[in-house]
PDB file of C-alpha atoms in Angstrom:
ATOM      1  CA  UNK T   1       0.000   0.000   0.000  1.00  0.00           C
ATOM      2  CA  UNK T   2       1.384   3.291  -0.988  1.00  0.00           C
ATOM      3  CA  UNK T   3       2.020   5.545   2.097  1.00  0.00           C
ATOM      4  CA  UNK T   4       1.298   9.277   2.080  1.00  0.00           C
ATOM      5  CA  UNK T   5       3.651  12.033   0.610  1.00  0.00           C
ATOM      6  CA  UNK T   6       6.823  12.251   1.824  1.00  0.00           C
ATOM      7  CA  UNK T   7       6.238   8.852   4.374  1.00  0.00           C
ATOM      8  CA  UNK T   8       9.213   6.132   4.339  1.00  0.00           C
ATOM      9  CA  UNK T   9       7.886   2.658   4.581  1.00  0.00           C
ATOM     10  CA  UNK T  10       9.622   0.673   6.951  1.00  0.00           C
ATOM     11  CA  UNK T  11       9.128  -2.189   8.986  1.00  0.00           C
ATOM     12  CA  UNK T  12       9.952  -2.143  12.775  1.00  0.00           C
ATOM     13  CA  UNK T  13      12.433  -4.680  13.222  1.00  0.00           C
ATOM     14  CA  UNK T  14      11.216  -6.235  17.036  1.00  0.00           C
ATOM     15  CA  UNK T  15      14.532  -8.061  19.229  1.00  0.00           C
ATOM     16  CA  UNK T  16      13.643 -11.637  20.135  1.00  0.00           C
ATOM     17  CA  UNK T  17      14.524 -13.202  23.747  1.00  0.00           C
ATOM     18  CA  UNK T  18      13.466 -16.200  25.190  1.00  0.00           C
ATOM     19  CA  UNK T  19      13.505 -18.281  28.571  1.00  0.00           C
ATOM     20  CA  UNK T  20      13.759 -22.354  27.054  1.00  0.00           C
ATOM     21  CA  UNK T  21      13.257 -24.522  30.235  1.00  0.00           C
ATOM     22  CA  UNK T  22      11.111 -27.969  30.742  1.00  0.00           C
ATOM     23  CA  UNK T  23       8.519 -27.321  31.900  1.00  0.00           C
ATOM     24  CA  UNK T  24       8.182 -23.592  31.693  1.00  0.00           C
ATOM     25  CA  UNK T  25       4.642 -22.511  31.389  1.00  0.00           C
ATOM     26  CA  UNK T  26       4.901 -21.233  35.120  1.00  0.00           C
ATOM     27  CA  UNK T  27       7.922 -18.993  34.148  1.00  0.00           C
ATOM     28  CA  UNK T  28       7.295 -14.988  35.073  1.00  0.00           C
ATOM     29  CA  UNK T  29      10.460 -14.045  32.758  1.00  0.00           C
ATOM     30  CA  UNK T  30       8.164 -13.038  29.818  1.00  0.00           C
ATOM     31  CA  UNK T  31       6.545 -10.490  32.204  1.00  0.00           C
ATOM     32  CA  UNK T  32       9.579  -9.428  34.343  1.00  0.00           C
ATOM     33  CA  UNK T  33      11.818  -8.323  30.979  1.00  0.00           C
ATOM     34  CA  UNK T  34       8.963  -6.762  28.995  1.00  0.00           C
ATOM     35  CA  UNK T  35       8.215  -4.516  32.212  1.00  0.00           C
ATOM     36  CA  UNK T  36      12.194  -3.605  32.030  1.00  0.00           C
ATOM     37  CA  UNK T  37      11.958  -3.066  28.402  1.00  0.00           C
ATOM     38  CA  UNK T  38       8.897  -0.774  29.576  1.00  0.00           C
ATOM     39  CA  UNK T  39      10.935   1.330  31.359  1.00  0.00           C
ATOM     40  CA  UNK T  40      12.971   2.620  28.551  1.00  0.00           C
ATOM     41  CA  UNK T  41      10.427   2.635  25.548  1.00  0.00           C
ATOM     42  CA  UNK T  42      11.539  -0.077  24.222  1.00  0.00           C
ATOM     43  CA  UNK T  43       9.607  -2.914  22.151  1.00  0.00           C
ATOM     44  CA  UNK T  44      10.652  -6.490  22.501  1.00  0.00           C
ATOM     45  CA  UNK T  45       9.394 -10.259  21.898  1.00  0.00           C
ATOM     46  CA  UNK T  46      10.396 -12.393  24.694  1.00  0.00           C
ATOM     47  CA  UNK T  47       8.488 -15.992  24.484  1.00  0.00           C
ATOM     48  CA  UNK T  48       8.350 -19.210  26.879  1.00  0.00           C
ATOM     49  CA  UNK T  49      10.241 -22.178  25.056  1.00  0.00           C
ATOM     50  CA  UNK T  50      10.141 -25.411  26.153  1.00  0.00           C
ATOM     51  CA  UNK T  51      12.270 -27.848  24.847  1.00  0.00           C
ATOM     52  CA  UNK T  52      11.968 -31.444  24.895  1.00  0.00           C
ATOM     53  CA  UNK T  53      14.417 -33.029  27.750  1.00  0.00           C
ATOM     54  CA  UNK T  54      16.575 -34.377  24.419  1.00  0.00           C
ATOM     55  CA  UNK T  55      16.458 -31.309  22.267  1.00  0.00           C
ATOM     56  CA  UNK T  56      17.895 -28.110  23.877  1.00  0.00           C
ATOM     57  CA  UNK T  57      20.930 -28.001  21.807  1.00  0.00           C
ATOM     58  CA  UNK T  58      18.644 -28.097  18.741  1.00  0.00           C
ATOM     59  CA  UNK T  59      15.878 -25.946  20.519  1.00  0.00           C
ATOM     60  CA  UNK T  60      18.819 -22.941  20.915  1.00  0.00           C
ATOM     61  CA  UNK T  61      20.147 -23.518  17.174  1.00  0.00           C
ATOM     62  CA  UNK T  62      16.029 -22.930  16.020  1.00  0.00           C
ATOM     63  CA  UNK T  63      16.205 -19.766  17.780  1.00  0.00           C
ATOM     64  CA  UNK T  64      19.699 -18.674  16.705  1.00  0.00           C
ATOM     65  CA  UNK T  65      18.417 -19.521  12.939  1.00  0.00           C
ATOM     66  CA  UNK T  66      15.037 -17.456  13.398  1.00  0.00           C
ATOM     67  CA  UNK T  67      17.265 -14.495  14.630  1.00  0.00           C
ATOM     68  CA  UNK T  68      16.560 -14.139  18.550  1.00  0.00           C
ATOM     69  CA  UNK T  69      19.214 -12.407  19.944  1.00  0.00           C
ATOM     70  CA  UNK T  70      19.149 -14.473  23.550  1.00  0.00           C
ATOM     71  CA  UNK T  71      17.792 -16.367  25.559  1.00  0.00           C
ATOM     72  CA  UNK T  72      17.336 -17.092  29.681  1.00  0.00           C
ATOM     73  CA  UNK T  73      18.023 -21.056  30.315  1.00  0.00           C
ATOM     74  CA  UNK T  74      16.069 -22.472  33.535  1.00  0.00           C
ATOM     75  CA  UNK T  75      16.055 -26.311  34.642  1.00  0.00           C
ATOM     76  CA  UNK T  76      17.427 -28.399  33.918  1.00  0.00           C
ATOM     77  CA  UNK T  77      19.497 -27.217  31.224  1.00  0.00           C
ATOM     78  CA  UNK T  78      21.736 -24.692  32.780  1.00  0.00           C
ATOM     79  CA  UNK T  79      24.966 -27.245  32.601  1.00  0.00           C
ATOM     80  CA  UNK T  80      23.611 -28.194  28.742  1.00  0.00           C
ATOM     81  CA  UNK T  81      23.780 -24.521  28.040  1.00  0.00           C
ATOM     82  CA  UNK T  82      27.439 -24.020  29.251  1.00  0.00           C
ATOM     83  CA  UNK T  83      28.090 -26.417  26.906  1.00  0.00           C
ATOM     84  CA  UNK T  84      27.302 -24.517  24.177  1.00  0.00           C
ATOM     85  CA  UNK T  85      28.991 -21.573  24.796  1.00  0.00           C
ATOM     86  CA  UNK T  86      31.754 -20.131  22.888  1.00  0.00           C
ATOM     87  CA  UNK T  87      32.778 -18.059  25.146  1.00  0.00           C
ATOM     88  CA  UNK T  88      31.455 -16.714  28.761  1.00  0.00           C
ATOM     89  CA  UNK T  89      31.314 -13.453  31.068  1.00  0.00           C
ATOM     90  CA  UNK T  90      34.134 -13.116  33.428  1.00  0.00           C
ATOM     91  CA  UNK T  91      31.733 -14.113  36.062  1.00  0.00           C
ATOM     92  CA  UNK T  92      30.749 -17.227  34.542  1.00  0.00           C
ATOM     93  CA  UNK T  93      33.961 -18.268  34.630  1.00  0.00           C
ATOM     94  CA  UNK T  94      35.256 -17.105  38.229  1.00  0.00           C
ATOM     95  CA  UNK T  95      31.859 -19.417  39.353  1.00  0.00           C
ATOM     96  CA  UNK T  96      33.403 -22.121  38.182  1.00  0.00           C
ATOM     97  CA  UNK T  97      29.757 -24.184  38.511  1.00  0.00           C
ATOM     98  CA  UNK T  98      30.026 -25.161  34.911  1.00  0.00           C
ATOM     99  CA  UNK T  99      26.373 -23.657  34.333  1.00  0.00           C
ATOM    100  CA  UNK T 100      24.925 -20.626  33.060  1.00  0.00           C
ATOM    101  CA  UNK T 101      21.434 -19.314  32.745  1.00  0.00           C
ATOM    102  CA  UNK T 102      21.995 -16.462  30.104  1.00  0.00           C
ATOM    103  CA  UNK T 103      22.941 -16.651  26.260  1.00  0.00           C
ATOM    104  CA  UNK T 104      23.826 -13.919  24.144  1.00  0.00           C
ATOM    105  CA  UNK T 105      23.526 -15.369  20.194  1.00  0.00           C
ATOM    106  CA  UNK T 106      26.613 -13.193  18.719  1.00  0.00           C
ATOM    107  CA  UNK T 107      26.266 -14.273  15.085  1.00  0.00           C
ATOM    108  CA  UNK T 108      28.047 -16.846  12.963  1.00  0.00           C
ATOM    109  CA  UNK T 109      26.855 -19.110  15.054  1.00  0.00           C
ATOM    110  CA  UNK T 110      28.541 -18.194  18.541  1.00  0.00           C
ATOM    111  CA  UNK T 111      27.339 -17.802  21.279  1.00  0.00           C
ATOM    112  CA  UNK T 112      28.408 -16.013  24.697  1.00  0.00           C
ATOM    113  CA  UNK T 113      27.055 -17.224  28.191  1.00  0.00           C
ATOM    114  CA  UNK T 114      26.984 -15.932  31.358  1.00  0.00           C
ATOM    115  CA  UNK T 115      25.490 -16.415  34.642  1.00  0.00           C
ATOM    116  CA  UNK T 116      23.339 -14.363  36.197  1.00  0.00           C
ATOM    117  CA  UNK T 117      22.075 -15.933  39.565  1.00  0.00           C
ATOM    118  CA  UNK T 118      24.719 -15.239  42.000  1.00  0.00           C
ATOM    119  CA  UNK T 119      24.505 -11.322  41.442  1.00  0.00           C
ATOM    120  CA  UNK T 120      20.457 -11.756  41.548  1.00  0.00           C
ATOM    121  CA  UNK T 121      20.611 -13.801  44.749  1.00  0.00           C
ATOM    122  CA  UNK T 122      23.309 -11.051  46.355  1.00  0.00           C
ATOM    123  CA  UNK T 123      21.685  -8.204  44.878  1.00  0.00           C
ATOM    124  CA  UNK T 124      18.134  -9.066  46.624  1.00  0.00           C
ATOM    125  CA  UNK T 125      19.637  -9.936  49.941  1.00  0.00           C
ATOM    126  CA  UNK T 126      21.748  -7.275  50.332  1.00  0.00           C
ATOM    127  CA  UNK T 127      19.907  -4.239  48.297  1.00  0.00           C
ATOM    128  CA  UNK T 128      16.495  -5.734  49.088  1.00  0.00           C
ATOM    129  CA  UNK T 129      16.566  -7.125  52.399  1.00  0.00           C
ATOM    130  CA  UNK T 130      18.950  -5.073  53.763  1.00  0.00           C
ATOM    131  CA  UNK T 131      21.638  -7.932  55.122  1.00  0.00           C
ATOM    132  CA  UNK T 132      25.001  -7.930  54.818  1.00  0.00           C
ATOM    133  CA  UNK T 133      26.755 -10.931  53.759  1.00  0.00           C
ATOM    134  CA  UNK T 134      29.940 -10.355  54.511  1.00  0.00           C
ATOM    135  CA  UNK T 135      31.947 -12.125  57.755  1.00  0.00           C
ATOM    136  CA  UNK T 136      28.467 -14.306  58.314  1.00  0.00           C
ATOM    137  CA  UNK T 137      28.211 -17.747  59.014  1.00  0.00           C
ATOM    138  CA  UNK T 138      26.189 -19.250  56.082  1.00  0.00           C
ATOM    139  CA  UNK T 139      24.235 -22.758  55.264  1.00  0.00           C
ATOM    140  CA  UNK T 140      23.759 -23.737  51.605  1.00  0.00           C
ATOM    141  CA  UNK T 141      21.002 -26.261  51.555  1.00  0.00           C
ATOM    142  CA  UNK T 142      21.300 -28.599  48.316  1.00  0.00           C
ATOM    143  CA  UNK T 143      24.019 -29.297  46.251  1.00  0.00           C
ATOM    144  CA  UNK T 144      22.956 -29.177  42.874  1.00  0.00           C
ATOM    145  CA  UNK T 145      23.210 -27.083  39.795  1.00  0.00           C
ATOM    146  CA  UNK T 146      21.372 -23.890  41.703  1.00  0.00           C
ATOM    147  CA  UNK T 147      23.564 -24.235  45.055  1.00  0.00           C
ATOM    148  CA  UNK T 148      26.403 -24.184  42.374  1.00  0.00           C
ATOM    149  CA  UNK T 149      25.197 -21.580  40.103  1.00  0.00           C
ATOM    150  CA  UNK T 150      25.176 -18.983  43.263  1.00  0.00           C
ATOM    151  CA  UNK T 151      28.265 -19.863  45.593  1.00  0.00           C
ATOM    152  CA  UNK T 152      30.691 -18.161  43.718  1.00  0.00           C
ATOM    153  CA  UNK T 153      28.858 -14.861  44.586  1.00  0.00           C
ATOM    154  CA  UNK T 154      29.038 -15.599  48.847  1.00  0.00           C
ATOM    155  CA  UNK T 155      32.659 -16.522  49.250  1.00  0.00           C
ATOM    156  CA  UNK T 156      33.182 -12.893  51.674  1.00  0.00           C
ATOM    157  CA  UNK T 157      30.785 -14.970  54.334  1.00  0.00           C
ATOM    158  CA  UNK T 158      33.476 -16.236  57.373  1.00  0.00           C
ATOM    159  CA  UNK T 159      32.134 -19.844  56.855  1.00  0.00           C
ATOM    160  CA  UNK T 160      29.591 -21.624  54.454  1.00  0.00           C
ATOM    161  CA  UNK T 161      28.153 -25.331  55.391  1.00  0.00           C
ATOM    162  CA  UNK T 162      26.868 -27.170  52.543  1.00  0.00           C
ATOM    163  CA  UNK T 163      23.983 -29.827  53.282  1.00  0.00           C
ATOM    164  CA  UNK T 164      22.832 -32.031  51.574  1.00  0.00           C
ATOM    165  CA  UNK T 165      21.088 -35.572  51.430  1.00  0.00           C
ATOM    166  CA  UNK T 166      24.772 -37.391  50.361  1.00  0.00           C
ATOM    167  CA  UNK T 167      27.276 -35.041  51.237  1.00  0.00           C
ATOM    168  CA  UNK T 168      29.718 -36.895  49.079  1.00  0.00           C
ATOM    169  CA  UNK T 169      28.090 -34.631  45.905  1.00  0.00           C
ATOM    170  CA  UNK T 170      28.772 -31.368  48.456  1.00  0.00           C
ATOM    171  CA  UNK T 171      32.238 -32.642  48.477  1.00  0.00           C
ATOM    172  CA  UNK T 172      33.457 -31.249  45.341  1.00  0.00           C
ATOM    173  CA  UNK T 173      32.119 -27.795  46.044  1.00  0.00           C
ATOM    174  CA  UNK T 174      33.750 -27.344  49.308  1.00  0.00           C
ATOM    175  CA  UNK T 175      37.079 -28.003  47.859  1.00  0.00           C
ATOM    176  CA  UNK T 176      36.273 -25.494  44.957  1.00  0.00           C
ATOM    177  CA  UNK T 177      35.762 -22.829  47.986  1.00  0.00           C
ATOM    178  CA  UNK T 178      38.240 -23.513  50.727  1.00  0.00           C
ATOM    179  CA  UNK T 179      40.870 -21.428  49.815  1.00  0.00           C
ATOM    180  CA  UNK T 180      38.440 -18.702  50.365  1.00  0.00           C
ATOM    181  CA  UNK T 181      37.109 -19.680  53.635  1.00  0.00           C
ATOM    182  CA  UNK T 182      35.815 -22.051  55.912  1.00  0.00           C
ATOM    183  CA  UNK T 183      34.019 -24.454  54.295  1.00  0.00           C
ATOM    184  CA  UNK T 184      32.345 -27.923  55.215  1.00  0.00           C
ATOM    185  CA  UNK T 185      30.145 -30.618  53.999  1.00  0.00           C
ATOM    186  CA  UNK T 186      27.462 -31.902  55.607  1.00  0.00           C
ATOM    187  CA  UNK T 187      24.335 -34.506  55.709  1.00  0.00           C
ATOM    188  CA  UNK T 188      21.110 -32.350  57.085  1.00  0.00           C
ATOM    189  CA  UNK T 189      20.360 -34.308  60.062  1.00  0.00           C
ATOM    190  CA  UNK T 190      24.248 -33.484  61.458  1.00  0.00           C
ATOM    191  CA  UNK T 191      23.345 -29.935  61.097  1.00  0.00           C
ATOM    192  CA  UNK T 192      24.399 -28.946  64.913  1.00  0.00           C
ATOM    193  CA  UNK T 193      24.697 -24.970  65.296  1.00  0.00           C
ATOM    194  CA  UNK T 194      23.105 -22.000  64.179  1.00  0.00           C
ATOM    195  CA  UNK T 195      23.784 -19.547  61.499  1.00  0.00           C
ATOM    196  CA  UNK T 196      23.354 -16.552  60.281  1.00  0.00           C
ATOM    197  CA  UNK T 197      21.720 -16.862  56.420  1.00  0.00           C
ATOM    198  CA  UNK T 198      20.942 -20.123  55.727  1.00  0.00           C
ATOM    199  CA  UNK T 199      20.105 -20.447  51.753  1.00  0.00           C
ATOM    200  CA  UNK T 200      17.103 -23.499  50.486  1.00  0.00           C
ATOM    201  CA  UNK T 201      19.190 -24.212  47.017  1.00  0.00           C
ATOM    202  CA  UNK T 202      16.654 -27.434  47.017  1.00  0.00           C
ATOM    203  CA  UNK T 203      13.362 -28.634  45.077  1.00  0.00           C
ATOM    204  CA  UNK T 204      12.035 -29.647  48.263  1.00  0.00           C
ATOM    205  CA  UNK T 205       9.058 -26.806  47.964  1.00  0.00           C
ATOM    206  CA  UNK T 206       7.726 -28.196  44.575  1.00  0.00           C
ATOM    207  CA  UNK T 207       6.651 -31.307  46.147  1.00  0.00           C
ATOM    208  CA  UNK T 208       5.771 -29.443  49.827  1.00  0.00           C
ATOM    209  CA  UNK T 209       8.709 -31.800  51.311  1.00  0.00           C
ATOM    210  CA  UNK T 210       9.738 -31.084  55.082  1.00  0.00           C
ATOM    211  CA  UNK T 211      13.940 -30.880  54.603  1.00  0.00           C
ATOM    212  CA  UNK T 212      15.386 -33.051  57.785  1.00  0.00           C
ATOM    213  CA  UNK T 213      17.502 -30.077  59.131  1.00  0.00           C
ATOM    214  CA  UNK T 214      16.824 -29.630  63.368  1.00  0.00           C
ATOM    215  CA  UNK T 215      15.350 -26.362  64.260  1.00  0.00           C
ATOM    216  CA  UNK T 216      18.848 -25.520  65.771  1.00  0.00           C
ATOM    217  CA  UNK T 217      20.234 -24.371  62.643  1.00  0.00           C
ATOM    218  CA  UNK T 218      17.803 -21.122  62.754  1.00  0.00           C
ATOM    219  CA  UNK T 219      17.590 -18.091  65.592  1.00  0.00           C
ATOM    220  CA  UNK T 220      15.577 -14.931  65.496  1.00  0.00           C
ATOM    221  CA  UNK T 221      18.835 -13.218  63.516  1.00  0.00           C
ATOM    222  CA  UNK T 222      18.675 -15.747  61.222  1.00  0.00           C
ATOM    223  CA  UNK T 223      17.619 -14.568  57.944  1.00  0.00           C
ATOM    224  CA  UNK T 224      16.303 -18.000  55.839  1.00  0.00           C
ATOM    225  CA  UNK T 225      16.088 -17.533  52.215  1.00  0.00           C
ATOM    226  CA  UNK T 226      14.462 -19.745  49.917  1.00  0.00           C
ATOM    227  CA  UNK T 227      15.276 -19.310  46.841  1.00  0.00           C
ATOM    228  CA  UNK T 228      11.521 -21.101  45.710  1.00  0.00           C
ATOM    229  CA  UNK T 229       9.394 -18.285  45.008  1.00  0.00           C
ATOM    230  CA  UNK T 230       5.219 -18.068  44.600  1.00  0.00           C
ATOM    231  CA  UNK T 231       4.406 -20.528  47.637  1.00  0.00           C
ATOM    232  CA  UNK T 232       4.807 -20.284  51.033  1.00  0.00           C
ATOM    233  CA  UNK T 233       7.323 -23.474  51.597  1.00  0.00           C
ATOM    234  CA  UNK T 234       7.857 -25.779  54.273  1.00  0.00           C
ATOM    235  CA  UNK T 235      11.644 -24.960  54.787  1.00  0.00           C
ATOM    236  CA  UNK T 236       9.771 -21.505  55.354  1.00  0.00           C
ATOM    237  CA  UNK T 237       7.136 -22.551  57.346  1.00  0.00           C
ATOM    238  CA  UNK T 238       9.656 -24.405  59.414  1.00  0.00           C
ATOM    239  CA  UNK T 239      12.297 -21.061  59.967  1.00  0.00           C
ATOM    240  CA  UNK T 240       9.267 -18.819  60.977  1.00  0.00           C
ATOM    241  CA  UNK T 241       7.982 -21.077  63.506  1.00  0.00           C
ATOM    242  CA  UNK T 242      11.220 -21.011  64.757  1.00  0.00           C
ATOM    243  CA  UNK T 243      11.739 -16.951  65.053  1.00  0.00           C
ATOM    244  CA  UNK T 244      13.798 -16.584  62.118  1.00  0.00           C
ATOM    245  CA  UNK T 245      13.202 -13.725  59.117  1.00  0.00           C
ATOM    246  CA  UNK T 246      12.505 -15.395  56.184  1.00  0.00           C
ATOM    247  CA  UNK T 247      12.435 -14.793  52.759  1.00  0.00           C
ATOM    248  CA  UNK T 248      11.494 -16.565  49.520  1.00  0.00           C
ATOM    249  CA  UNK T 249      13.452 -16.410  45.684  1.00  0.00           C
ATOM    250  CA  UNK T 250      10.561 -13.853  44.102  1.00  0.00           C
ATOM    251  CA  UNK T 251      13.118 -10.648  44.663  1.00  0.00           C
ATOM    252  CA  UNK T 252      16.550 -12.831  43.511  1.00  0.00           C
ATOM    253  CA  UNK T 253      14.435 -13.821  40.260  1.00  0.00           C
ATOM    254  CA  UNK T 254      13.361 -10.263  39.296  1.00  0.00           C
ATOM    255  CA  UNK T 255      17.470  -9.143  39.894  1.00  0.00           C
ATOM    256  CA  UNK T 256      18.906 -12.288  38.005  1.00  0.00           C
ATOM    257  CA  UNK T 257      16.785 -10.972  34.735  1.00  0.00           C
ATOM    258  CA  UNK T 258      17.827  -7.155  35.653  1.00  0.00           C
ATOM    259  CA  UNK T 259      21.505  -8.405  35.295  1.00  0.00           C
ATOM    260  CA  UNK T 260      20.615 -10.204  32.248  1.00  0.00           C
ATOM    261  CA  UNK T 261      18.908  -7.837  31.049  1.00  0.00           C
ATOM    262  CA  UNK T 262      21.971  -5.361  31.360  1.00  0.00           C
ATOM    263  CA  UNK T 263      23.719  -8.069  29.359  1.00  0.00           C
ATOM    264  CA  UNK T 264      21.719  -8.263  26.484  1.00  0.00           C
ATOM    265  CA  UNK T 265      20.772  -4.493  26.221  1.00  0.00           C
ATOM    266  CA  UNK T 266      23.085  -2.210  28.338  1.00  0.00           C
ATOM    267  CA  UNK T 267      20.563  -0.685  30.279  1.00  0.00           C
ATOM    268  CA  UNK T 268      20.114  -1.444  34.152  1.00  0.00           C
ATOM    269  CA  UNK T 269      16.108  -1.604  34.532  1.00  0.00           C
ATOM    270  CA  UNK T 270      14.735  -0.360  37.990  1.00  0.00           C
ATOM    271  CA  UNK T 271      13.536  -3.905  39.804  1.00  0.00           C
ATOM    272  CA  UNK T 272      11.813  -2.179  42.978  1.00  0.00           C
ATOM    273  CA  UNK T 273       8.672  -1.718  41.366  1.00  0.00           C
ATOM    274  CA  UNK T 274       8.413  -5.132  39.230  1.00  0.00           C
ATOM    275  CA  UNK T 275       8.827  -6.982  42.792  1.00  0.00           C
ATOM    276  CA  UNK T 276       6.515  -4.685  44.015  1.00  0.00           C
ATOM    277  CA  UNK T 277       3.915  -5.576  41.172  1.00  0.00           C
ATOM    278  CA  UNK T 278       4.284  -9.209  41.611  1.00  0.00           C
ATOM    279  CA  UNK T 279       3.847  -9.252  45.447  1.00  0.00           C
ATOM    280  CA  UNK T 280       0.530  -7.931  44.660  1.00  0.00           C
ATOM    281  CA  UNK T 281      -0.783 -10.936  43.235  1.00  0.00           C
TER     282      UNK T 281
END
């Protein structure tokens, strides 16, 4: 159709992001970046992906071919998306957990990761919740990839404890971190003293398990973070009872995307106000 006199016809050329994950419809990342984008005019498409449990690697080649420009990678294919990379963000590499949850799509088919979680998880605890990390005595509950993807970012604590069900898989982590601090390994029912942050890495809250850690391990300065956001867990319902502050993973989700989106676009979005909106619900 011809335009008027003197228009240019153009077509808006829209960036494409995506979160791939299995499952995913639950994910709030859709919502979270396109309020950032919001904030500074801009117009993105961000979409839910998910990818069959076999098929990530060709799930992130489909989007590289259809011209997204990144994507957020949730569970379980964090360590699968490492894989991939070409190259990764100098704090992807100081973590050393050998998983990251952000890709940048460069071109020619590379592909830049990085991982954002550590700086979400600090970023909310600190900036949100108003505690200081530093010189505390800290428990890291779990073992797996999202224990891993955030210790990197806690090593000024004076001594982390890492629990979980088969301590031998904690193992591995502790020696990663001991040159840092004091670190142990630990089976939850051994858990004997109290700390100051203690961090629920675990699934536990998806099925509404009861962790077996004793009471001890919480006091009223205890702040207990789970890093489960949306439901009202029973590691939570556990630390309350026993006078601690607790928090869950809603504010450390909305900061992991800020960071990536600061990756992908260069801006730093405001996050007070998207937490804000989603406590509402």
């Amino acid at each position: 159709m011809p335009g008027y006199p003197g228009q240019t016809n153009f077509r808006m050329t829209v960036e494409k992001y995506a979160v791939i994950g299995h499952p995913i419809a639950h994910s709030k990342s859709p919502l979270i970046h396109q309020a950032f984008a919001a904030q500074f005019g801009k117009v993105i498409s961000y979409e839910k992906i998910l990818a069959p449990l076999d098929g990530f690697t060709e799930t992130v080649h489909r989007l590289q071919a259809e011209s997204f420009l990144g994507a957020n990678v949730t569970v379980p294919f964090k360590f699968e998306a490492f894989n991939l990379c070409n190259s990764l963000s100098e704090r992807a590499q100081a973590l050393e957990a050998g998983a990251v949850n952000t890709l940048s799509f460069l071109g020619e088919g590379q592909i830049r990761g990085d991982n954002t979680d550590g700086a979400g998880l600090r970023r909310d605890i600190e900036n949100n919740l108003g505690f200081s990390i530093a010189g505390k005595r800290l428990l890291m509950l779990g073992a797996g990839g999202a224990a891993q993807g955030v210790l990197g970012s806690l090593l000024d604590a004076a001594q982390i404890v890492i629990a979980n069900r088969t301590p031998g898989k904690a193992l591995p982590m502790v020696a990663a971190i001991r040159h840092s601090l004091e670190a142990s390994a630990s089976t939850f029912e051994a858990l004997d003293q109290s700390f100051d942050l203690v961090i629920n890495a675990t699934s536990a809250g998806l099925t509404d398990s009861k962790l077996p850690i004793p009471d001890c391990v919480f006091t009223a300065n205890t702040l207990a973070y789970d890093m489960m956001y949306g439901r009202d867990t029973p590691f939570m319902q556990q630390a309350r009872t026993a006078g601690a502050q607790v928090a869950d993973g809603l504010g450390m989700l909305v900061e992991q995307a800020a960071e990536a989106f600061h990756s992908w676009h260069g801006l730093r979005p405001q996050t007070a106000p998207v937490i804000k909106s989603f406590r509402q619900f």
